[in-house]
XYZ file of C-alpha atoms in Angstrom:
352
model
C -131.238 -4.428 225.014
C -128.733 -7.141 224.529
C -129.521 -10.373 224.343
C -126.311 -11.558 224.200
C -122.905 -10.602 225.687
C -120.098 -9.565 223.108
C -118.266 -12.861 224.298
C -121.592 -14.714 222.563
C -122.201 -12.434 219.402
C -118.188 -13.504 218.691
C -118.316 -17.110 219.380
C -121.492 -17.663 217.354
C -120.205 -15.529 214.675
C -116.749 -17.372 214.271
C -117.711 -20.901 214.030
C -120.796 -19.721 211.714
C -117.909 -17.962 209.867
C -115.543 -20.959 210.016
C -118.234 -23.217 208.716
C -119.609 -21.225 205.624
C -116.641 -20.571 204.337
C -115.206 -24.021 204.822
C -118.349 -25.263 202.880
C -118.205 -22.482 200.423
C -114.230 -22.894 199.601
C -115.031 -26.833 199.121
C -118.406 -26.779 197.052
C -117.341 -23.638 195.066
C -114.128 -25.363 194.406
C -115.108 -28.387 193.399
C -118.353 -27.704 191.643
C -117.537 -24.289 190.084
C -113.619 -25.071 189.199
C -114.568 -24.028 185.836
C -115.395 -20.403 186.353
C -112.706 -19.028 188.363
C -109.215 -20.579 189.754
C -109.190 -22.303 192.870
C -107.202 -19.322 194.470
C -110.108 -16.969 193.673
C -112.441 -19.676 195.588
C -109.985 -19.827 198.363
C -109.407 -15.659 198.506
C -113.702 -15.510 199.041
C -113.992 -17.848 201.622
C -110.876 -15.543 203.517
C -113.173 -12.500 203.176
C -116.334 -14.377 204.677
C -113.945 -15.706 207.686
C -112.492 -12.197 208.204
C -116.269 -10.860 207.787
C -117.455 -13.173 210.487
C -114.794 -11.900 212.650
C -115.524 -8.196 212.430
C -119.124 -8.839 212.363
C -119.646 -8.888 216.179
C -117.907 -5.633 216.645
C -120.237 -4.176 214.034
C -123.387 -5.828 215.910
C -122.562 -4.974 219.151
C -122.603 -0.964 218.495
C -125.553 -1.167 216.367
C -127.372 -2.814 218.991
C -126.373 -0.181 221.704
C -127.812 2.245 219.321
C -130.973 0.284 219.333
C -130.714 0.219 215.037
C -130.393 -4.185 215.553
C -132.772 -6.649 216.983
C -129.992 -8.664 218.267
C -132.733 -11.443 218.324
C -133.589 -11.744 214.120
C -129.648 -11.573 214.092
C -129.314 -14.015 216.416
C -131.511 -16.226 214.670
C -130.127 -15.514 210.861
C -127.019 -16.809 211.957
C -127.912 -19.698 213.157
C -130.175 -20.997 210.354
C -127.129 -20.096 208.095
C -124.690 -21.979 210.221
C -127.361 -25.099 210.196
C -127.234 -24.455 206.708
C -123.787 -25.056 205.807
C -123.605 -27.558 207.225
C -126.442 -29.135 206.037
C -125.333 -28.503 202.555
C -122.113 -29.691 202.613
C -123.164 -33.204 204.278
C -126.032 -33.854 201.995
C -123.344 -32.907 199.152
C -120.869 -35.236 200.421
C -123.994 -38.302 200.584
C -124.669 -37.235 196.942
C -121.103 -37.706 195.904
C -121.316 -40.823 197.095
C -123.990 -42.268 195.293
C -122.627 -40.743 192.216
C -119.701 -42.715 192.751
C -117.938 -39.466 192.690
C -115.858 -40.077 196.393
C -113.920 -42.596 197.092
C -111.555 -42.940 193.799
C -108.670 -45.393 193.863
C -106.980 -45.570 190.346
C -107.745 -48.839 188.851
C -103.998 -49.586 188.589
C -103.466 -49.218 191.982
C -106.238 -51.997 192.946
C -103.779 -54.281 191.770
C -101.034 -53.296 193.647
C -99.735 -54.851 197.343
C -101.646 -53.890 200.102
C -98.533 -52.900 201.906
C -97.918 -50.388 198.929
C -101.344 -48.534 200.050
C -101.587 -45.015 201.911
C -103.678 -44.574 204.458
C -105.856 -42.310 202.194
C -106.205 -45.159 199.547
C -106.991 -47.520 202.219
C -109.727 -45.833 203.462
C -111.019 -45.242 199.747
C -110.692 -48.631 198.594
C -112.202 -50.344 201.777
C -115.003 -47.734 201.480
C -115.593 -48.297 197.447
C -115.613 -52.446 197.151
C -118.972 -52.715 198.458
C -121.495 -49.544 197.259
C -124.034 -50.683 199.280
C -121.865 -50.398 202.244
C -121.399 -46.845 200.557
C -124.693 -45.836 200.030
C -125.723 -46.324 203.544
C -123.322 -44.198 204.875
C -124.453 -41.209 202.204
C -128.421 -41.845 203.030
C -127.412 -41.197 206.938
C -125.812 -37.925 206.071
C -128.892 -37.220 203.774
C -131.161 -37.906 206.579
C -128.830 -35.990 208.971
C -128.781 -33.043 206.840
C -132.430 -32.577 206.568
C -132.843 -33.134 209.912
C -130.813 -30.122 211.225
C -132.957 -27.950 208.903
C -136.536 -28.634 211.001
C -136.686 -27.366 214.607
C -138.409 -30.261 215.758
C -135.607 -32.822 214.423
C -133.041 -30.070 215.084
C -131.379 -31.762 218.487
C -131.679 -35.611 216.538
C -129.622 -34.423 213.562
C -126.724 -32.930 215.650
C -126.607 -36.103 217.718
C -126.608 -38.196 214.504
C -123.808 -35.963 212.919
C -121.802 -36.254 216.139
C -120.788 -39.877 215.704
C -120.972 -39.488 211.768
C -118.457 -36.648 212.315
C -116.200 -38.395 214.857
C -115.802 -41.462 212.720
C -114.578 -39.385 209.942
C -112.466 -37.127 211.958
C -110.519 -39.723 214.019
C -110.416 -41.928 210.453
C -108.694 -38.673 208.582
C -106.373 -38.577 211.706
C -105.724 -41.576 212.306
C -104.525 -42.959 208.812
C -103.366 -39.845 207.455
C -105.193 -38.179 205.047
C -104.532 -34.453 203.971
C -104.618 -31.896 206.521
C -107.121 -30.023 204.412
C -109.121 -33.204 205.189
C -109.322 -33.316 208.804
C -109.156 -29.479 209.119
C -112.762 -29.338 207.498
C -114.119 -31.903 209.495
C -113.099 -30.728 212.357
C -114.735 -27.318 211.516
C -117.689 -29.240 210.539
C -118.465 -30.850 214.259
C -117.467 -27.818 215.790
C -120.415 -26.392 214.074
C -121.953 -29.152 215.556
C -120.988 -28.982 218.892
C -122.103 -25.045 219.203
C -125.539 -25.822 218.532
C -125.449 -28.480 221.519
C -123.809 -26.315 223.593
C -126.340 -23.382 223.026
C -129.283 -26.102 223.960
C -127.157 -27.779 227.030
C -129.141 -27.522 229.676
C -132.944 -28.953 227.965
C -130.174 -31.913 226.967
C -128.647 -32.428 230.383
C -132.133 -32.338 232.339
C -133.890 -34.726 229.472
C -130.596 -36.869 229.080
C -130.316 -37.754 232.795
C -134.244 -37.406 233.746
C -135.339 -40.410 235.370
C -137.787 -43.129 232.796
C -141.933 -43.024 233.549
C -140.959 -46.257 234.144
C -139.030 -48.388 236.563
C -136.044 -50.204 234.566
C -133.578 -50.801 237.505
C -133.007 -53.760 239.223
C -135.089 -54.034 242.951
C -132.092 -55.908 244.545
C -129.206 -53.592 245.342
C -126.816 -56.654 246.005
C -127.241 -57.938 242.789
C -127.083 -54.545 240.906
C -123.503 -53.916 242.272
C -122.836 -58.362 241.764
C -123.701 -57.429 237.770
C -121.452 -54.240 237.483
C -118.525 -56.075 239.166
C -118.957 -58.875 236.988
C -118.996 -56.315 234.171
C -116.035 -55.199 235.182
C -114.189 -58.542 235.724
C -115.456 -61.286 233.421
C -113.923 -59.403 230.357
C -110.585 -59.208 231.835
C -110.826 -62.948 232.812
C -111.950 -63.808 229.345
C -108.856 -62.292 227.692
C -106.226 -64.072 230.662
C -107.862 -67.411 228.827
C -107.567 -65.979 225.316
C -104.363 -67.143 223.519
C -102.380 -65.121 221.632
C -101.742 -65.415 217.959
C -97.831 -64.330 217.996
C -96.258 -67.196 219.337
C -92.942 -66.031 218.471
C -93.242 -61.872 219.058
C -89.473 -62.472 218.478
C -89.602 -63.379 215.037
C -92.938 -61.344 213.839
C -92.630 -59.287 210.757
C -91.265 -58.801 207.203
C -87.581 -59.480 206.722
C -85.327 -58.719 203.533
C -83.358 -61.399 201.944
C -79.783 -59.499 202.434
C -78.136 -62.723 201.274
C -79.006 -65.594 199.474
C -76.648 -68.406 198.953
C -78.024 -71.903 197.169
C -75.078 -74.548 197.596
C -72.311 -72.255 198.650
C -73.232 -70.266 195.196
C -74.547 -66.045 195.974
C -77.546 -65.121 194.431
C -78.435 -61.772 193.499
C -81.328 -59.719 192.398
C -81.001 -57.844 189.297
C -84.433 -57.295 187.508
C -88.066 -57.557 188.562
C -88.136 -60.643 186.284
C -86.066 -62.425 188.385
C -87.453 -65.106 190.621
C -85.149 -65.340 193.378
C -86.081 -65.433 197.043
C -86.113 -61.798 198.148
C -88.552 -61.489 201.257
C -89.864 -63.591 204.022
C -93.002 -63.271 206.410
C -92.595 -64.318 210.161
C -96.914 -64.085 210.720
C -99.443 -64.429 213.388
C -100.103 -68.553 214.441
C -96.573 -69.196 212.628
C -98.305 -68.600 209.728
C -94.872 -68.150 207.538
C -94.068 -66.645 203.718
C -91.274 -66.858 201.258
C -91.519 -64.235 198.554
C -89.678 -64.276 195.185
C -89.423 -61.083 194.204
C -93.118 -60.680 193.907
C -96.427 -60.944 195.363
C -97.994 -63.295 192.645
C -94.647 -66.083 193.078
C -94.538 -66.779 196.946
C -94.763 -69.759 198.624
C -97.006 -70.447 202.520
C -96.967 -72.257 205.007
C -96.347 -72.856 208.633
C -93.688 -72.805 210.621
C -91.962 -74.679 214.438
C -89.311 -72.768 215.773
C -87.497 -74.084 219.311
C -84.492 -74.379 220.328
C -83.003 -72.773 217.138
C -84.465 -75.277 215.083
C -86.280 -74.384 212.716
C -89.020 -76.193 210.213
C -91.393 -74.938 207.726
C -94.254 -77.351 205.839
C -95.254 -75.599 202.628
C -99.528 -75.655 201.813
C -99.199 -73.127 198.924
C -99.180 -73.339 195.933
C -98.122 -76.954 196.490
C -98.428 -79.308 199.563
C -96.178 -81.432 197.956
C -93.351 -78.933 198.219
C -90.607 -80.519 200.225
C -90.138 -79.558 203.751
C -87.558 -76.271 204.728
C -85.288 -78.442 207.482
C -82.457 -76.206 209.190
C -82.155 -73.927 211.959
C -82.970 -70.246 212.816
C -80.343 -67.503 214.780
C -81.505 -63.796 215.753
C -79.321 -61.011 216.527
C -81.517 -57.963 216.923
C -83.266 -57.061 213.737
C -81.370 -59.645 211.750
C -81.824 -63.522 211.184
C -79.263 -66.227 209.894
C -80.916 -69.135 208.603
C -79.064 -72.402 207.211
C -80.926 -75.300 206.099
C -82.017 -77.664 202.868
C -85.274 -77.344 200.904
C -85.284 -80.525 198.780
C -82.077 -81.267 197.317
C -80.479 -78.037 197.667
C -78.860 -76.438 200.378
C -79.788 -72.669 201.265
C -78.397 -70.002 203.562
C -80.180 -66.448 204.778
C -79.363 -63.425 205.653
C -82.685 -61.438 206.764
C -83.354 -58.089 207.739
C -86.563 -57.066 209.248
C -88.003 -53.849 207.582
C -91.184 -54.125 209.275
């Protein structure tokens, strides 16, 4: 008898497929690098995807000729899909607390934040605080052992759901290897089968109605609060003032030209000290940078009218005022003006 169509025996047979052998290709990779090349790792984890594939074909005739109980079958698949994943989460929440994820080279952690990938973002965000860290790696501990009891089953997929999201949308979203994403991705769509399979007891207990009364006995003022939901957040913002009072100006310019009393300045070494970038910021919050991030000077800036005034806080608020005034054409600004006792002129380009 068969308990499940063809179009079933496939599907669970795939993504079971799909997520052992991502697991196995990562773990056996990583952790057994030693024994064999990473191409014979890769080559295995093929031949258990192309297994899972052929698999159903296999299962379906054997059931016709009554030689499977499509049910035990049924069954050892899914603990072994539960499995993997289980596995590799609780390996990735180990990792962590061995301080064996998230590695940023200790040069680099000195480096401009602008000079960051995504990827190294991410990893140095994640790494300042291990606390912050180790939190994250008990939840996929938890979630892992979760998805390995029947009673707990449903609670650890709906734990892993948002734990999955999060790290899919952050591998997407600032860039890290394809490999990256690709396994996650494979990872909640593990996920998402064994929600599927279990729909309906979710639906009817999701949307059920409470042994007790937790709605509001006034109609009038139910639909008062949801309009007010609506509109007092939207109001809120019209009040809110934004940051970037010059949009205009916002961003990081190059110093194409420099001249300092009629005299051209140049840039020919990183030991030089010569003005080289400038920061239009948020709240005219305004940069000069010579040549590098430790020598740069802040402050604040008034702009109108194409004049154009900057009063220095750091590293000195006795630095004498920038007095001058300020021209845009497109994505490049001419700025003339004296800073003390000399007498400057800019040519900026915005890069960013």
């Amino acid at each position: 008898m068969n308990l499940f169509s063809f179009k079933s025996k496939f599907s669970l047979s795939l993504v079971c497929g799909l997520v052992t052998a991502a697991s196995f290709r990562r773990l056996s990779a990583k952790y057994f690098n030693d024994l064999f090349s990473a191409d014979i790792w890769y080559m295995l984890s093929y031949l258990i995807l192309i297994i899972a594939i052929l698999f159903p074909f296999f299962w379906q005739r054997k059931e016709k000729q009554q030689q499977f109980q499509g049910k035990t079958i049924q069954m050892v698949l899914e603990y072994l899909l539960l499995f993997s994943i289980a596995l590799d989460l609780s390996m990735f929440g180990l990792q962590k607390l061995q301080k064996l994820q998230m590695i940023v080279p200790l040069g680099m952690l000195d480096s401009p934040l602008s000079d960051f990938s995504g990827e190294y973002l991410v990893w140095a965000f994640f790494r300042h605080s291990y606390g912050f860290t180790a939190v994250i790696a008990l939840v996929q501990l938890l979630t892992a052992w979760l998805l390995l009891f029947a009673r707990t089953r449903l609670l650890g997929a709906f734990l892993a759901i948002p734990l999955l999201g999060f790290i899919i949308l952050m591998d997407f979203f600032y860039k890290l290897p394809w490999g990256v994403l690709l396994h996650g991705l494979i990872l909640m769509t593990g996920v998402l089968y064994i929600l599927v399979r279990d729909q309906k007891f979710i639906v009817q207990r999701l949307f059920s109605i409470l042994p007790y009364p937790l709605e509001i006995s006034s109609k009038a003022l139910e639909v008062f609060l949801r309009i007010l939901l609506i509109a007092l957040p939207g109001f809120l913002c019209l009040r809110l003032v934004s940051p970037d009072r010059h949009p205009e100006l916002t961003g990081k310019y190059h110093v194409d030209q420099l001249f300092i009393d009629g005299k051209s300045f140049m840039i020919e070494s990183s030991r030089d000290s010569l003005l080289s970038h400038v920061y239009f910021d948020l709240d005219n919050e305004l940069v000069f940078r010579f040549n590098d991030y430790r020598r740069q000077w802040i402050g604040t800036y008034e702009y109108q009218n194409g004049h154009f005034r900057i009063h220095w806080r750091y590293p000195d608020k006795t630095y004498p005022s920038f007095e001058g005034n300020l021209k845009q054409l497109h994505d490049t600004c001419y700025i003339e003006g004296s800073l003390g006792q000399e007498q400057y002129q800019l040519k900026l380009r915005r890069v960013r």
